[in-house]
Amino acid sequence: MKIGFCMFLWTTSVSKKHEALLRDLRATGYDGVEIPIFEGMPDDYKRLGAMLDRIGLERTAVSAMGDPKMNLIAPDAATRKAGIDYMKWAIDCSEALGAKFLSGPLHSTLGQFSGVGPTSAEKKRSVSSQRTIGDHAGKHGVTIGLEALNRFECYLVNTMADLSGHIDEIGHPNIRAMYDTFHANIEEADPIKAYTKHRKNVVHIHISENDRGVPGRGNIPWPETFAAIRKSGYDGWLTIESFGRGLKDLAAATKVWRDFAESPEAVYKDGYKHIRNGWKKAG
């Protein structure tokens, strides 16, 4: 098991100016960080990857699509192609970064709703888009971890059953699933069972408290969660995802209107201890 921290708490564009912070994350004990990919070119991420190598941090990648002009499930072929092109770019950047996993709600446009649930036509278009994306990801050594989001952020896949069934239909080895404790806490009648029942497709896990604050201070059933993950044989990343108010656009997208912790340091330092202690007790 590896412990990671998502840089969303501070930025969507990690650079040299974050080196001191990254070094403190490493000193805290983190094995790696999750790097947002929203702008730049592969060469930018190659340089960032070299800096992370010097610090001693491994990395995963995360992204999302908020622009309706590149919706992977849209009826318009040009709109779907724009989404596929975005994903190919994100995969290329992930490879340059040295990240083997690229995760997030990379199945549809974040925050865009049709007013009804997903249609069979939308799911069919999604299967086609994801297979094309998976082919590109496979050529570059990257695995996509699609994320089920709560009903207030997307409508294509809200539960692990929705997501896992869709992954099975896509049937591509490079298109898999991510489990997120925050979204599961909202949508699942039994968040633990939602993980264990669909463990076969899970390649990445986000550790996120019910209020997006410090893991361990809210109402997520952590002992049961860690026990289920450990018992399942999962040995990948447990990456903390938390959000703050520092980035206006990201705060608006994640509906962050207040501070969830006394400081960012509390999130990553107490959060690290929470995972380490929880994992040890689960064993």
CSV table of C-alpha atoms in Angstrom, one decimal:
chain,number,residue,atom,x,y,z
A,1,MET,CA,0.0,0.0,0.0
A,2,LYS,CA,1.2,3.5,-0.8
A,3,ILE,CA,0.0,6.8,0.7
A,4,GLY,CA,-0.5,9.8,-1.6
A,5,PHE,CA,-1.8,13.3,-1.4
A,6,CYS,CA,-3.7,15.1,-4.1
A,7,MET,CA,-2.4,18.6,-4.8
A,8,PHE,CA,-5.9,20.0,-5.4
A,9,LEU,CA,-5.8,21.4,-1.8
A,10,TRP,CA,-3.4,24.1,-3.2
A,11,THR,CA,-3.4,24.2,-7.0
A,12,THR,CA,-4.4,22.7,-10.3
A,13,SER,CA,-0.9,23.6,-11.7
A,14,VAL,CA,2.0,22.2,-9.8
A,15,SER,CA,5.4,23.8,-10.5
A,16,LYS,CA,8.8,24.6,-9.2
A,17,LYS,CA,7.3,27.1,-6.7
A,18,HIS,CA,5.7,24.1,-4.9
A,19,GLU,CA,9.0,22.4,-4.2
A,20,ALA,CA,9.2,23.3,-0.5
A,21,LEU,CA,5.7,21.9,0.0
A,22,LEU,CA,6.4,18.8,-1.9
A,23,ARG,CA,9.5,18.2,0.2
A,24,ASP,CA,7.5,18.6,3.4
A,25,LEU,CA,4.9,16.1,2.1
A,26,ARG,CA,7.8,13.7,1.5
A,27,ALA,CA,9.2,14.4,5.0
A,28,THR,CA,5.8,13.7,6.5
A,29,GLY,CA,6.0,10.2,5.0
A,30,TYR,CA,4.0,10.3,1.8
A,31,ASP,CA,5.1,7.9,-0.9
A,32,GLY,CA,3.8,10.2,-3.6
A,33,VAL,CA,1.5,12.9,-4.8
A,34,GLU,CA,-1.4,13.2,-7.2
A,35,ILE,CA,-0.7,15.8,-9.8
A,36,PRO,CA,-3.6,17.7,-11.5
A,37,ILE,CA,-3.4,17.8,-15.3
A,38,PHE,CA,-5.4,20.7,-16.8
A,39,GLU,CA,-2.9,22.8,-18.7
A,40,GLY,CA,0.6,22.7,-20.2
A,41,MET,CA,2.5,20.3,-22.5
A,42,PRO,CA,4.1,16.9,-21.9
A,43,ASP,CA,7.5,18.6,-21.6
A,44,ASP,CA,6.3,20.6,-18.7
A,45,TYR,CA,5.2,17.4,-16.9
A,46,LYS,CA,8.5,15.7,-17.8
A,47,ARG,CA,10.4,18.5,-15.9
A,48,LEU,CA,7.9,18.2,-13.0
A,49,GLY,CA,8.5,14.5,-12.9
A,50,ALA,CA,12.3,15.0,-12.8
A,51,MET,CA,11.8,17.3,-9.8
A,52,LEU,CA,9.6,14.7,-8.0
A,53,ASP,CA,12.3,12.1,-8.7
A,54,ARG,CA,14.9,14.3,-7.0
A,55,ILE,CA,12.5,14.8,-4.0
A,56,GLY,CA,11.8,11.1,-3.8
A,57,LEU,CA,8.0,11.2,-4.5
A,58,GLU,CA,6.2,8.9,-6.8
A,59,ARG,CA,3.1,10.2,-8.6
A,60,THR,CA,-0.4,9.6,-10.0
A,61,ALA,CA,-2.4,12.0,-12.1
A,62,VAL,CA,-5.9,13.4,-11.9
A,63,SER,CA,-8.0,15.4,-14.3
A,64,ALA,CA,-11.6,16.3,-15.2
A,65,MET,CA,-13.6,17.8,-18.1
A,66,GLY,CA,-15.8,20.8,-17.3
A,67,ASP,CA,-16.2,22.1,-20.8
A,68,PRO,CA,-19.4,20.9,-22.6
A,69,LYS,CA,-17.6,21.3,-25.9
A,70,MET,CA,-15.7,18.2,-25.2
A,71,ASN,CA,-18.3,15.9,-23.8
A,72,LEU,CA,-17.5,12.2,-24.3
A,73,ILE,CA,-21.2,11.2,-24.4
A,74,ALA,CA,-22.6,13.9,-26.6
A,75,PRO,CA,-24.6,13.0,-29.7
A,76,ASP,CA,-22.4,15.3,-31.8
A,77,ALA,CA,-19.3,13.4,-33.1
A,78,ALA,CA,-17.1,16.5,-33.1
A,79,THR,CA,-17.9,17.1,-29.5
A,80,ARG,CA,-16.9,13.6,-28.6
A,81,LYS,CA,-13.7,13.8,-30.6
A,82,ALA,CA,-12.8,17.0,-28.7
A,83,GLY,CA,-13.1,15.0,-25.5
A,84,ILE,CA,-11.1,12.1,-26.8
A,85,ASP,CA,-8.4,14.5,-28.0
A,86,TYR,CA,-8.3,16.0,-24.5
A,87,MET,CA,-7.9,12.6,-22.9
A,88,LYS,CA,-5.1,11.7,-25.3
A,89,TRP,CA,-3.3,14.9,-24.3
A,90,ALA,CA,-3.8,14.1,-20.6
A,91,ILE,CA,-2.5,10.6,-21.1
A,92,ASP,CA,0.5,11.9,-22.9
A,93,CYS,CA,1.2,14.4,-20.1
A,94,SER,CA,0.7,11.6,-17.5
A,95,GLU,CA,3.3,9.4,-19.3
A,96,ALA,CA,5.7,12.3,-19.4
A,97,LEU,CA,5.1,12.9,-15.7
A,98,GLY,CA,5.9,9.3,-14.9
A,99,ALA,CA,2.4,8.5,-13.7
A,100,LYS,CA,0.9,5.1,-14.4
A,101,PHE,CA,-2.6,6.0,-13.3
A,102,LEU,CA,-4.8,8.9,-14.4
A,103,SER,CA,-8.0,9.1,-12.5
A,104,GLY,CA,-11.1,11.3,-12.1
A,105,PRO,CA,-14.6,11.7,-13.6
A,106,LEU,CA,-13.2,11.2,-17.0
A,107,HIS,CA,-16.4,9.8,-18.5
A,108,SER,CA,-18.6,12.9,-19.0
A,109,THR,CA,-18.7,16.7,-18.5
A,110,LEU,CA,-18.5,17.6,-14.8
A,111,GLY,CA,-21.5,19.6,-13.6
A,112,GLN,CA,-23.5,19.2,-16.9
A,113,PHE,CA,-27.0,17.7,-16.6
A,114,SER,CA,-29.6,16.7,-19.1
A,115,GLY,CA,-32.5,16.8,-16.6
A,116,VAL,CA,-32.9,13.0,-16.8
A,117,GLY,CA,-30.8,10.0,-16.1
A,118,PRO,CA,-28.3,8.5,-18.5
A,119,THR,CA,-29.8,7.1,-21.7
A,120,SER,CA,-28.8,3.9,-23.4
A,121,ALA,CA,-27.5,6.0,-26.3
A,122,GLU,CA,-25.3,8.0,-24.0
A,123,LYS,CA,-23.9,4.8,-22.4
A,124,LYS,CA,-23.3,3.3,-25.9
A,125,ARG,CA,-21.4,6.5,-26.9
A,126,SER,CA,-19.4,6.3,-23.7
A,127,VAL,CA,-18.4,2.8,-24.4
A,128,SER,CA,-17.1,3.8,-27.8
A,129,SER,CA,-15.2,6.8,-26.5
A,130,GLN,CA,-13.7,4.9,-23.6
A,131,ARG,CA,-12.4,2.1,-25.9
A,132,THR,CA,-10.7,4.6,-28.1
A,133,ILE,CA,-9.2,6.3,-25.0
A,134,GLY,CA,-8.2,2.9,-23.6
A,135,ASP,CA,-6.3,2.0,-26.8
A,136,HIS,CA,-4.2,5.2,-26.5
A,137,ALA,CA,-3.7,4.7,-22.8
A,138,GLY,CA,-2.5,1.2,-23.4
A,139,LYS,CA,0.1,2.3,-25.9
A,140,HIS,CA,1.5,4.8,-23.3
A,141,GLY,CA,1.5,2.6,-20.2
A,142,VAL,CA,-1.3,4.5,-18.4
A,143,THR,CA,-4.4,3.1,-16.8
A,144,ILE,CA,-7.5,5.3,-16.5
A,145,GLY,CA,-9.4,5.1,-13.2
A,146,LEU,CA,-13.0,6.3,-13.9
A,147,GLU,CA,-14.7,7.8,-10.9
A,148,ALA,CA,-18.4,7.6,-9.9
A,149,LEU,CA,-19.5,11.0,-8.7
A,150,ASN,CA,-22.5,11.9,-6.5
A,151,ARG,CA,-25.7,12.9,-8.3
A,152,PHE,CA,-25.1,16.6,-7.7
A,153,GLU,CA,-21.9,16.6,-9.8
A,154,CYS,CA,-22.7,14.2,-12.7
A,155,TYR,CA,-25.4,11.8,-13.9
A,156,LEU,CA,-23.7,9.1,-16.0
A,157,VAL,CA,-22.4,7.0,-13.1
A,158,ASN,CA,-23.3,7.8,-9.5
A,159,THR,CA,-22.7,4.4,-7.7
A,160,MET,CA,-20.0,1.8,-7.8
A,161,ALA,CA,-22.6,-0.6,-9.3
A,162,ASP,CA,-23.2,1.9,-12.1
A,163,LEU,CA,-19.5,2.4,-12.7
A,164,SER,CA,-18.4,-1.2,-12.4
A,165,GLY,CA,-21.2,-2.4,-14.8
A,166,HIS,CA,-20.1,0.3,-17.3
A,167,ILE,CA,-16.4,-0.8,-16.9
A,168,ASP,CA,-17.5,-4.4,-17.7
A,169,GLU,CA,-19.3,-3.2,-20.8
A,170,ILE,CA,-16.4,-1.2,-22.0
A,171,GLY,CA,-14.2,-4.3,-21.5
A,172,HIS,CA,-10.8,-2.6,-21.9
A,173,PRO,CA,-7.9,-3.4,-19.6
A,174,ASN,CA,-6.8,0.2,-19.4
A,175,ILE,CA,-10.2,1.6,-18.4
A,176,ARG,CA,-10.9,0.7,-14.8
A,177,ALA,CA,-12.5,2.2,-11.7
A,178,MET,CA,-11.6,4.4,-8.8
A,179,TYR,CA,-13.3,4.2,-5.4
A,180,ASP,CA,-13.9,7.5,-3.5
A,181,THR,CA,-15.0,7.5,0.1
A,182,PHE,CA,-16.7,10.9,-0.2
A,183,HIS,CA,-18.9,10.0,-3.1
A,184,ALA,CA,-19.7,6.6,-1.7
A,185,ASN,CA,-20.8,8.2,1.6
A,186,ILE,CA,-23.4,10.1,-0.3
A,187,GLU,CA,-24.7,7.6,-2.8
A,188,GLU,CA,-24.2,4.1,-1.4
A,189,ALA,CA,-26.6,2.5,1.0
A,190,ASP,CA,-23.6,0.4,2.1
A,191,PRO,CA,-20.3,2.1,1.2
A,192,ILE,CA,-18.3,-0.9,2.4
A,193,LYS,CA,-20.2,-3.4,0.3
A,194,ALA,CA,-20.0,-1.0,-2.7
A,195,TYR,CA,-16.3,-1.4,-2.5
A,196,THR,CA,-16.0,-5.1,-1.8
A,197,LYS,CA,-18.6,-6.2,-4.4
A,198,HIS,CA,-16.8,-4.3,-7.2
A,199,ARG,CA,-13.2,-4.6,-6.0
A,200,LYS,CA,-12.3,-6.5,-9.2
A,201,ASN,CA,-12.4,-3.2,-11.2
A,202,VAL,CA,-10.8,-0.9,-8.6
A,203,VAL,CA,-7.3,0.3,-9.4
A,204,HIS,CA,-7.2,3.5,-7.3
A,205,ILE,CA,-8.7,4.8,-4.1
A,206,HIS,CA,-9.4,8.3,-2.8
A,207,ILE,CA,-9.5,8.8,0.9
A,208,SER,CA,-11.8,11.8,1.5
A,209,GLU,CA,-13.8,12.7,4.6
A,210,ASN,CA,-17.5,13.3,4.4
A,211,ASP,CA,-16.9,17.1,4.6
A,212,ARG,CA,-13.8,17.1,2.4
A,213,GLY,CA,-11.7,18.0,5.5
A,214,VAL,CA,-9.2,16.1,7.6
A,215,PRO,CA,-9.7,12.3,7.2
A,216,GLY,CA,-10.6,10.8,10.5
A,217,ARG,CA,-12.5,13.8,11.9
A,218,GLY,CA,-15.9,13.1,10.2
A,219,ASN,CA,-18.4,10.3,9.9
A,220,ILE,CA,-16.9,8.0,7.3
A,221,PRO,CA,-16.7,4.4,8.8
A,222,TRP,CA,-12.9,4.3,8.7
A,223,PRO,CA,-12.2,1.1,10.7
A,224,GLU,CA,-14.6,-0.9,8.5
A,225,THR,CA,-13.3,0.9,5.3
A,226,PHE,CA,-9.6,0.1,6.0
A,227,ALA,CA,-10.4,-3.4,7.0
A,228,ALA,CA,-12.4,-4.1,3.8
A,229,ILE,CA,-9.6,-2.6,1.6
A,230,ARG,CA,-6.9,-4.5,3.3
A,231,LYS,CA,-8.8,-7.8,3.4
A,232,SER,CA,-9.5,-7.4,-0.3
A,233,GLY,CA,-5.8,-7.6,-1.1
A,234,TYR,CA,-5.7,-4.1,-2.5
A,235,ASP,CA,-2.1,-2.9,-2.5
A,236,GLY,CA,-2.2,0.3,-4.5
A,237,TRP,CA,-2.6,4.0,-3.7
A,238,LEU,CA,-4.6,5.4,-0.8
A,239,THR,CA,-4.6,9.1,-1.8
A,240,ILE,CA,-6.1,11.8,0.3
A,241,GLU,CA,-8.3,14.3,-1.6
A,242,SER,CA,-9.3,17.5,0.2
A,243,PHE,CA,-10.3,20.9,-1.0
A,244,GLY,CA,-9.8,24.5,0.1
A,245,ARG,CA,-11.0,28.0,-0.8
A,246,GLY,CA,-7.7,29.1,-2.3
A,247,LEU,CA,-8.6,28.4,-5.9
A,248,LYS,CA,-11.8,30.2,-6.8
A,249,ASP,CA,-12.7,28.0,-9.9
A,250,LEU,CA,-12.0,24.8,-8.1
A,251,ALA,CA,-13.8,25.9,-5.0
A,252,ALA,CA,-16.8,26.7,-7.1
A,253,ALA,CA,-16.7,23.4,-8.9
A,254,THR,CA,-16.4,21.4,-5.6
A,255,LYS,CA,-18.9,23.7,-3.7
A,256,VAL,CA,-16.4,24.7,-1.1
A,257,TRP,CA,-17.7,27.8,0.7
A,258,ARG,CA,-15.9,27.4,4.1
A,259,ASP,CA,-12.7,26.1,5.6
A,260,PHE,CA,-12.8,22.4,6.5
A,261,ALA,CA,-9.6,22.5,8.7
A,262,GLU,CA,-7.5,24.9,10.7
A,263,SER,CA,-4.7,24.6,8.2
A,264,PRO,CA,-3.5,22.6,5.1
A,265,GLU,CA,-0.8,21.2,7.3
A,266,ALA,CA,-3.5,19.6,9.6
A,267,VAL,CA,-5.0,17.9,6.5
A,268,TYR,CA,-1.9,16.3,5.3
A,269,LYS,CA,-0.1,15.7,8.6
A,270,ASP,CA,-3.1,14.4,10.5
A,271,GLY,CA,-4.4,12.7,7.4
A,272,TYR,CA,-1.2,10.7,6.9
A,273,LYS,CA,-1.3,9.5,10.6
A,274,HIS,CA,-4.9,8.6,10.1
A,275,ILE,CA,-4.2,6.3,7.1
A,276,ARG,CA,-1.0,4.8,8.7
A,277,ASN,CA,-2.7,4.0,12.0
A,278,GLY,CA,-6.0,2.8,10.3
A,279,TRP,CA,-4.1,0.5,8.0
A,280,LYS,CA,-2.1,-0.9,10.9
A,281,LYS,CA,-5.1,-1.6,13.0
A,282,ALA,CA,-6.9,-3.2,10.1
A,283,GLY,CA,-4.1,-5.7,9.9
